[in-house]
Amino acid sequence: MNNHYFLTLVISTTALLSGCQSMADEASIGIAGRVVNADNSVTILRASLNGSGVSGSGGDECCMSIPAKWKPGMTAMLSWTKDPSPGVNPDGKRRPALPNGITTPEWKRWMNSHEANYKKMEKIIPLPKYGETCGVTFVFLPCDDARVILDCDERYKLFRTLPGGKDRYPELIRRMGGRAICQ
């Protein structure tokens, strides 16, 4: 590894970590966020809690800000943007191929139409109790049922024994009391 690459990596990592720390003050803490999408009919593009959020890519992202200590009666605005028809436009046209990864005018027109179909959702939720937090886990269940988990123990209890493969999300939906079929 050359010295320039190593130095760039160290500076980038330091900036990322200090970004989390700079969000923290006496009243709030900086933590990572993650999206878990158990609704295979939509793609979650972004999720936020009181305006602090992450993309829907699924991995941990830094940084979000939450109150340093949970208090009874706390609420938060949960917001998310979803793609209600991944890969297909409302007119039924599928996403065009990208020859050699190069965007074409046809692809750009398709994406403009597709992005106009995105839905922004929000609801006020009671902020779930947390002690030690491992970050914000946004869980999206079918029927626009969105939840957040903040407490490490709760997240561990919910996810540690989930099966893998095709049974993972149906079991997550069941454990969280969600509906598999929307009305």
Coordinates of N, CA and C in Angstrom, one line a residue:
M1 N 0.9 -1.2 0.0 CA 0.0 0.0 0.0 C 0.9 1.2 0.0
N2 N 0.7 2.2 -0.9 CA 1.5 3.3 -0.9 C 1.1 4.3 0.2
N3 N 2.1 5.2 0.5 CA 1.8 6.1 1.6 C 0.7 7.1 1.4
H4 N 0.6 7.5 0.1 CA -0.5 8.5 -0.2 C -1.9 7.8 0.0
Y5 N -2.1 6.6 -0.4 CA -3.3 5.9 -0.3 C -3.6 5.7 1.2
F6 N -2.6 5.3 2.0 CA -2.7 5.0 3.4 C -3.1 6.3 4.1
L7 N -2.4 7.4 3.8 CA -2.8 8.7 4.4 C -4.2 9.1 4.1
T8 N -4.6 9.0 2.8 CA -6.0 9.3 2.4 C -7.0 8.5 3.2
L9 N -6.7 7.2 3.4 CA -7.6 6.3 4.2 C -7.7 6.7 5.6
V10 N -6.6 7.1 6.3 CA -6.6 7.5 7.6 C -7.3 8.8 7.8
I11 N -7.1 9.8 6.9 CA -7.8 11.1 7.0 C -9.3 10.9 6.8
S12 N -9.7 10.1 5.8 CA -11.1 9.8 5.5 C -11.8 9.1 6.7
T13 N -11.1 8.1 7.3 CA -11.7 7.5 8.5 C -11.8 8.4 9.7
T14 N -10.8 9.2 9.9 CA -10.8 10.2 11.0 C -12.0 11.2 10.8
A15 N -12.2 11.7 9.6 CA -13.2 12.6 9.3 C -14.6 12.0 9.5
L16 N -14.8 10.7 9.1 CA -16.0 10.0 9.3 C -16.3 9.9 10.8
L17 N -15.4 9.4 11.5 CA -15.6 9.2 13.0 C -15.8 10.6 13.7
S18 N -15.0 11.6 13.3 CA -15.2 12.9 14.0 C -16.6 13.5 13.6
G19 N -17.1 13.1 12.4 CA -18.5 13.6 12.1 C -19.5 13.0 13.0
C20 N -19.4 11.8 13.4 CA -20.3 11.2 14.4 C -20.1 11.9 15.7
Q21 N -18.9 12.1 16.1 CA -18.7 12.8 17.4 C -19.1 14.2 17.4
S22 N -19.0 14.9 16.3 CA -19.3 16.3 16.3 C -20.8 16.5 16.4
M23 N -21.6 15.5 16.1 CA -23.1 15.6 16.2 C -23.5 15.5 17.7
A24 N -22.6 14.9 18.5 CA -23.0 14.7 19.9 C -22.8 15.9 20.7
D25 N -23.7 16.2 21.6 CA -23.5 17.3 22.5 C -24.1 16.8 23.8
E26 N -24.3 17.7 24.8 CA -24.9 17.2 26.1 C -26.3 16.6 25.9
A27 N -27.0 17.1 24.9 CA -28.4 16.6 24.8 C -28.6 15.5 23.8
S28 N -27.6 15.2 22.9 CA -27.8 14.2 21.9 C -26.5 13.4 21.7
I29 N -26.6 12.3 21.0 CA -25.5 11.5 20.7 C -25.5 11.1 19.2
G30 N -24.4 11.0 18.6 CA -24.3 10.6 17.2 C -24.1 9.1 17.1
I31 N -25.0 8.4 16.3 CA -25.0 7.0 16.2 C -25.2 6.6 14.7
A32 N -24.9 5.4 14.4 CA -25.1 4.9 13.0 C -26.6 4.5 12.8
G33 N -27.0 4.4 11.6 CA -28.3 4.0 11.2 C -28.2 2.9 10.2
R34 N -29.3 2.1 10.1 CA -29.4 1.0 9.2 C -30.8 0.8 8.8
V35 N -31.1 0.4 7.6 CA -32.4 0.1 7.1 C -32.5 -1.4 6.9
V36 N -33.6 -2.0 7.4 CA -33.9 -3.4 7.2 C -35.3 -3.4 6.5
N37 N -35.3 -3.9 5.2 CA -36.6 -3.8 4.5 C -37.1 -5.3 4.3
A38 N -38.2 -5.5 5.1 CA -38.9 -6.9 5.0 C -40.0 -6.9 4.0
D39 N -40.2 -5.8 3.3 CA -41.3 -5.7 2.3 C -40.7 -5.8 0.9
N40 N -40.8 -7.0 0.3 CA -40.1 -7.2 -1.0 C -40.8 -6.5 -2.2
S41 N -42.0 -5.8 -1.9 CA -42.7 -5.2 -3.0 C -42.2 -3.7 -3.2
V42 N -41.4 -3.2 -2.3 CA -40.9 -1.8 -2.4 C -39.4 -1.8 -2.2
T43 N -38.7 -0.7 -2.6 CA -37.4 -0.4 -2.2 C -37.4 0.8 -1.4
I44 N -36.7 0.8 -0.2 CA -36.6 2.0 0.6 C -35.3 2.7 0.2
L45 N -35.5 4.0 -0.2 CA -34.4 4.8 -0.7 C -33.7 5.6 0.4
R46 N -34.5 6.0 1.4 CA -34.0 6.9 2.5 C -34.9 6.8 3.7
A47 N -34.3 6.8 4.9 CA -35.1 6.8 6.1 C -34.5 7.8 7.1
S48 N -35.4 8.5 7.9 CA -34.9 9.4 8.8 C -35.7 9.5 10.1
L49 N -35.1 9.9 11.1 CA -35.8 10.1 12.4 C -35.5 11.6 12.8
N50 N -36.6 12.4 12.9 CA -36.5 13.8 13.1 C -35.5 14.5 12.2
G51 N -35.5 14.1 10.9 CA -34.6 14.7 9.9 C -33.2 14.2 9.8
S52 N -32.8 13.3 10.7 CA -31.5 12.7 10.7 C -31.6 11.3 10.2
G53 N -30.9 11.0 9.0 CA -31.2 9.7 8.4 C -30.1 9.1 7.6
V54 N -30.5 8.0 7.0 CA -29.5 7.2 6.2 C -30.2 6.8 4.9
S55 N -29.4 6.3 4.0 CA -29.9 5.7 2.7 C -30.5 4.3 3.0
G56 N -31.2 3.8 2.1 CA -31.8 2.5 2.2 C -30.9 1.3 1.8
S57 N -29.6 1.5 1.8 CA -28.7 0.5 1.2 C -28.5 -0.7 2.1
G58 N -28.9 -0.6 3.4 CA -28.9 -1.8 4.2 C -27.7 -1.9 5.2
G59 N -26.6 -1.3 4.9 CA -25.5 -1.4 5.8 C -25.5 -0.2 6.8
D60 N -24.7 -0.3 7.9 CA -24.6 0.8 8.8 C -24.0 2.0 8.2
E61 N -24.6 3.2 8.4 CA -24.2 4.4 7.9 C -24.0 5.4 9.1
C62 N -23.1 6.2 9.1 CA -22.9 7.3 10.1 C -23.3 8.6 9.4
C63 N -23.9 9.4 10.0 CA -24.3 9.5 11.4 C -25.7 10.1 11.6
M64 N -26.3 9.7 12.6 CA -27.6 10.2 13.0 C -27.5 10.8 14.4
S65 N -28.4 11.5 14.8 CA -28.4 12.1 16.1 C -29.7 11.8 16.8
I66 N -29.6 11.3 18.1 CA -30.8 11.0 18.9 C -30.5 11.6 20.3
P67 N -31.6 11.8 21.1 CA -31.4 12.3 22.4 C -30.5 11.3 23.2
A68 N -29.6 11.8 24.0 CA -28.6 11.0 24.8 C -29.3 10.1 25.8
K69 N -30.4 10.5 26.3 CA -31.2 9.7 27.3 C -32.6 9.6 26.9
W70 N -33.2 8.4 26.9 CA -34.6 8.2 26.6 C -35.4 8.7 27.8
K71 N -36.6 9.3 27.6 CA -37.5 9.7 28.6 C -38.9 9.3 28.2
P72 N -39.8 8.9 29.1 CA -41.1 8.5 28.8 C -41.9 9.6 28.0
G73 N -42.7 9.2 27.0 CA -43.5 10.2 26.3 C -42.8 10.8 25.1
M74 N -41.5 10.5 24.9 CA -40.8 11.0 23.7 C -41.4 10.5 22.4
T75 N -41.5 11.4 21.5 CA -42.0 11.1 20.1 C -41.0 11.5 19.1
A76 N -41.1 11.0 17.9 CA -40.2 11.4 16.8 C -40.9 11.3 15.5
M77 N -40.5 12.1 14.5 CA -41.0 12.0 13.2 C -40.2 11.0 12.4
L78 N -40.8 9.9 12.0 CA -40.2 8.9 11.2 C -40.6 9.2 9.7
S79 N -39.6 9.4 8.9 CA -39.9 9.7 7.5 C -39.1 8.7 6.6
W80 N -39.7 8.4 5.4 CA -38.9 7.6 4.5 C -39.4 7.8 3.1
T81 N -38.5 7.5 2.2 CA -38.9 7.6 0.7 C -38.8 6.2 0.2
K82 N -39.8 5.8 -0.5 CA -39.8 4.4 -1.1 C -40.1 4.5 -2.6
D83 N -39.6 3.5 -3.2 CA -39.8 3.2 -4.6 C -40.9 2.1 -4.7
P84 N -42.2 2.5 -5.0 CA -43.2 1.5 -4.9 C -43.3 0.5 -6.1
S85 N -42.4 0.7 -7.1 CA -42.4 -0.3 -8.2 C -40.9 -0.4 -8.7
P86 N -40.1 -1.1 -7.9 CA -38.7 -1.2 -8.3 C -38.5 -1.8 -9.7
G87 N -37.8 -1.2 -10.5 CA -37.5 -1.7 -11.8 C -38.5 -1.6 -12.9
V88 N -39.7 -1.1 -12.5 CA -40.8 -0.9 -13.5 C -41.5 0.4 -13.3
N89 N -41.8 1.1 -14.4 CA -42.5 2.4 -14.3 C -44.0 2.1 -14.2
P90 N -44.7 3.2 -13.8 CA -46.2 3.0 -13.7 C -46.8 2.5 -15.0
D91 N -46.2 2.9 -16.1 CA -46.8 2.5 -17.4 C -46.4 1.0 -17.8
G92 N -45.7 0.3 -16.9 CA -45.3 -1.1 -17.1 C -44.0 -1.3 -17.8
K93 N -43.3 -0.2 -18.2 CA -42.0 -0.3 -18.9 C -40.9 -0.6 -17.9
R94 N -40.1 -1.6 -18.3 CA -39.0 -2.0 -17.4 C -37.8 -1.1 -17.7
R95 N -36.9 -1.1 -16.7 CA -35.7 -0.3 -16.8 C -34.9 -0.7 -18.0
P96 N -34.5 0.2 -18.9 CA -33.7 -0.1 -20.0 C -32.3 -0.5 -19.6
A97 N -31.6 -1.3 -20.4 CA -30.3 -1.7 -20.1 C -29.3 -0.5 -20.3
L98 N -28.2 -0.6 -19.6 CA -27.2 0.4 -19.7 C -26.0 -0.2 -20.5
P99 N -25.9 0.0 -21.8 CA -24.9 -0.6 -22.6 C -23.5 -0.1 -22.0
N100 N -22.7 -1.1 -21.6 CA -21.4 -0.8 -21.0 C -21.4 0.1 -19.9
G101 N -22.5 0.2 -19.1 CA -22.7 1.0 -18.0 C -22.8 2.5 -18.3
I102 N -23.1 2.8 -19.5 CA -23.2 4.2 -20.0 C -24.7 4.6 -20.0
T103 N -25.1 5.7 -19.4 CA -26.4 6.1 -19.4 C -26.8 6.7 -20.8
T104 N -28.0 6.4 -21.3 CA -28.5 6.8 -22.6 C -29.6 7.7 -22.4
P105 N -30.0 8.5 -23.4 CA -31.2 9.4 -23.3 C -32.4 8.6 -22.9
E106 N -32.6 7.4 -23.5 CA -33.7 6.5 -23.1 C -33.7 6.2 -21.6
W107 N -32.6 5.8 -21.1 CA -32.5 5.5 -19.7 C -32.8 6.7 -18.8
K108 N -32.3 7.9 -19.2 CA -32.5 9.1 -18.4 C -34.0 9.5 -18.4
R109 N -34.7 9.3 -19.6 CA -36.2 9.6 -19.6 C -36.9 8.6 -18.7
W110 N -36.5 7.3 -18.8 CA -37.1 6.3 -17.9 C -36.9 6.6 -16.5
M111 N -35.7 7.0 -16.1 CA -35.4 7.4 -14.7 C -36.2 8.6 -14.2
N112 N -36.3 9.6 -15.1 CA -37.1 10.8 -14.7 C -38.6 10.4 -14.4
S113 N -39.1 9.5 -15.2 CA -40.5 9.1 -15.0 C -40.6 8.2 -13.8
H114 N -39.6 7.4 -13.6 CA -39.6 6.5 -12.4 C -39.4 7.2 -11.1
E115 N -38.5 8.2 -11.0 CA -38.3 8.9 -9.8 C -39.6 9.8 -9.5
A116 N -40.4 10.2 -10.4 CA -41.6 10.9 -10.2 C -42.6 10.0 -9.4
N117 N -42.4 8.7 -9.5 CA -43.3 7.8 -8.8 C -42.9 7.5 -7.4
Y118 N -41.7 8.0 -6.9 CA -41.3 7.7 -5.6 C -42.3 8.3 -4.6
K119 N -42.5 7.7 -3.5 CA -43.4 8.2 -2.4 C -42.7 8.6 -1.2
K120 N -43.0 9.8 -0.7 CA -42.5 10.2 0.6 C -43.5 9.9 1.7
M121 N -43.1 9.2 2.7 CA -44.0 8.9 3.8 C -43.5 9.4 5.1
E122 N -44.4 9.7 6.1 CA -44.0 10.1 7.4 C -45.1 9.8 8.4
K123 N -44.6 9.6 9.6 CA -45.6 9.5 10.7 C -44.9 9.8 12.0
I124 N -45.6 10.3 13.0 CA -45.1 10.5 14.3 C -45.2 9.2 15.1
I125 N -44.1 8.8 15.7 CA -44.1 7.6 16.5 C -43.7 7.8 17.9
P126 N -44.1 7.0 18.9 CA -43.5 7.1 20.2 C -42.1 6.6 20.0
L127 N -41.1 7.3 20.6 CA -39.7 6.8 20.5 C -39.5 5.6 21.4
P128 N -39.2 4.5 20.9 CA -39.1 3.3 21.7 C -38.0 3.4 22.8
K129 N -38.2 2.8 23.9 CA -37.3 2.9 25.1 C -35.9 2.4 24.7
Y130 N -34.9 3.1 25.1 CA -33.5 2.6 24.9 C -32.7 2.9 26.1
G131 N -31.7 2.0 26.4 CA -30.7 2.3 27.4 C -29.4 2.4 26.6
E132 N -28.7 1.2 26.5 CA -27.5 1.2 25.6 C -28.0 1.1 24.2
T133 N -27.5 1.9 23.3 CA -28.0 1.8 21.9 C -26.8 1.4 21.0
C134 N -27.2 0.6 20.0 CA -26.3 0.1 19.0 C -26.6 0.8 17.7
G135 N -27.3 2.0 17.7 CA -27.7 2.7 16.5 C -29.2 2.6 16.3
V136 N -29.6 3.2 15.2 CA -31.0 3.2 14.9 C -31.2 2.1 13.8
T137 N -32.1 1.2 14.0 CA -32.4 0.2 13.0 C -33.9 0.5 12.6
F138 N -34.0 0.9 11.3 CA -35.3 1.2 10.7 C -35.8 -0.1 10.1
V139 N -36.9 -0.6 10.5 CA -37.5 -1.8 10.0 C -38.7 -1.5 9.2
F140 N -38.8 -1.9 8.0 CA -39.9 -1.7 7.1 C -40.6 -3.0 6.8
L141 N -41.9 -3.0 7.3 CA -42.7 -4.2 7.1 C -43.7 -3.9 6.0
P142 N -44.4 -4.9 5.5 CA -45.4 -4.7 4.5 C -46.5 -3.7 5.0
C143 N -47.2 -3.1 4.1 CA -48.4 -2.3 4.4 C -47.9 -0.9 5.0
D144 N -46.8 -0.4 4.6 CA -46.2 0.9 5.1 C -46.1 0.9 6.6
D145 N -45.8 -0.2 7.2 CA -45.6 -0.3 8.6 C -44.1 -0.2 8.9
A146 N -43.7 1.0 9.4 CA -42.3 1.3 9.6 C -42.1 1.4 11.1
R147 N -41.0 0.8 11.6 CA -40.7 0.8 13.0 C -39.2 1.2 13.2
V148 N -38.8 1.6 14.4 CA -37.4 1.8 14.7 C -37.1 1.1 16.0
I149 N -35.9 0.6 16.0 CA -35.3 -0.1 17.2 C -34.0 0.7 17.6
L150 N -34.0 1.1 18.8 CA -32.8 1.8 19.3 C -32.0 1.1 20.4
D151 N -32.6 0.2 21.1 CA -32.0 -0.5 22.2 C -31.2 -1.7 21.8
C152 N -29.9 -1.8 22.2 CA -29.1 -3.0 21.8 C -29.7 -4.3 22.2
D153 N -30.2 -4.4 23.4 CA -30.8 -5.7 23.8 C -32.0 -6.1 23.0
E154 N -32.9 -5.1 22.7 CA -34.1 -5.3 21.8 C -33.6 -5.8 20.4
R155 N -32.7 -5.1 19.9 CA -32.2 -5.5 18.5 C -31.6 -6.9 18.5
Y156 N -30.9 -7.2 19.6 CA -30.2 -8.5 19.7 C -31.3 -9.6 19.8
K157 N -32.3 -9.4 20.7 CA -33.4 -10.4 20.8 C -34.2 -10.6 19.6
L158 N -34.4 -9.5 18.8 CA -35.2 -9.6 17.6 C -34.4 -10.3 16.5
F159 N -33.2 -10.0 16.3 CA -32.4 -10.5 15.1 C -31.5 -11.7 15.3
R160 N -31.1 -12.0 16.5 CA -30.1 -13.0 16.7 C -30.5 -14.4 16.2
T161 N -31.7 -14.8 16.4 CA -32.1 -16.2 16.0 C -33.0 -16.2 14.7
L162 N -32.9 -15.1 13.9 CA -33.7 -15.1 12.7 C -33.1 -16.2 11.7
P163 N -33.9 -16.9 11.0 CA -33.4 -17.9 10.1 C -32.8 -17.1 8.9
G164 N -32.0 -17.8 8.1 CA -31.5 -17.2 6.8 C -32.5 -17.5 5.7
G165 N -32.1 -17.1 4.5 CA -32.8 -17.4 3.3 C -34.2 -16.8 3.2
K166 N -35.1 -17.6 2.5 CA -36.4 -17.1 2.2 C -37.3 -17.0 3.5
D167 N -37.0 -17.6 4.6 CA -37.8 -17.6 5.8 C -37.4 -16.4 6.7
R168 N -36.4 -15.6 6.4 CA -35.9 -14.6 7.2 C -37.0 -13.5 7.4
Y169 N -37.4 -12.9 6.3 CA -38.3 -11.7 6.5 C -39.7 -12.1 6.9
P170 N -40.3 -13.2 6.4 CA -41.6 -13.6 7.0 C -41.5 -13.8 8.5
E171 N -40.4 -14.3 9.0 CA -40.3 -14.5 10.5 C -40.1 -13.2 11.2
L172 N -39.3 -12.3 10.6 CA -39.2 -10.9 11.2 C -40.5 -10.2 11.2
I173 N -41.3 -10.3 10.2 CA -42.7 -9.7 10.2 C -43.5 -10.3 11.3
R174 N -43.5 -11.6 11.4 CA -44.2 -12.3 12.5 C -43.8 -11.8 13.9
R175 N -42.5 -11.8 14.1 CA -41.9 -11.4 15.4 C -42.3 -10.0 15.8
M176 N -42.4 -9.1 14.8 CA -42.7 -7.7 15.0 C -44.2 -7.4 15.0
G177 N -45.0 -8.5 14.8 CA -46.5 -8.3 14.8 C -47.0 -7.6 13.6
G178 N -46.3 -7.6 12.5 CA -46.7 -7.0 11.3 C -47.7 -7.9 10.5
R179 N -48.2 -7.3 9.4 CA -49.1 -8.1 8.5 C -48.4 -8.5 7.3
A180 N -48.6 -9.7 6.8 CA -48.0 -10.2 5.6 C -48.8 -9.7 4.4
I181 N -50.1 -9.5 4.6 CA -50.9 -9.2 3.5 C -51.7 -7.9 3.8
C182 N -51.6 -6.9 2.9 CA -52.2 -5.6 3.1 C -53.7 -5.6 2.7
Q183 N -54.5 -4.8 3.3 CA -55.9 -4.8 2.9 C -56.2 -3.6 2.0

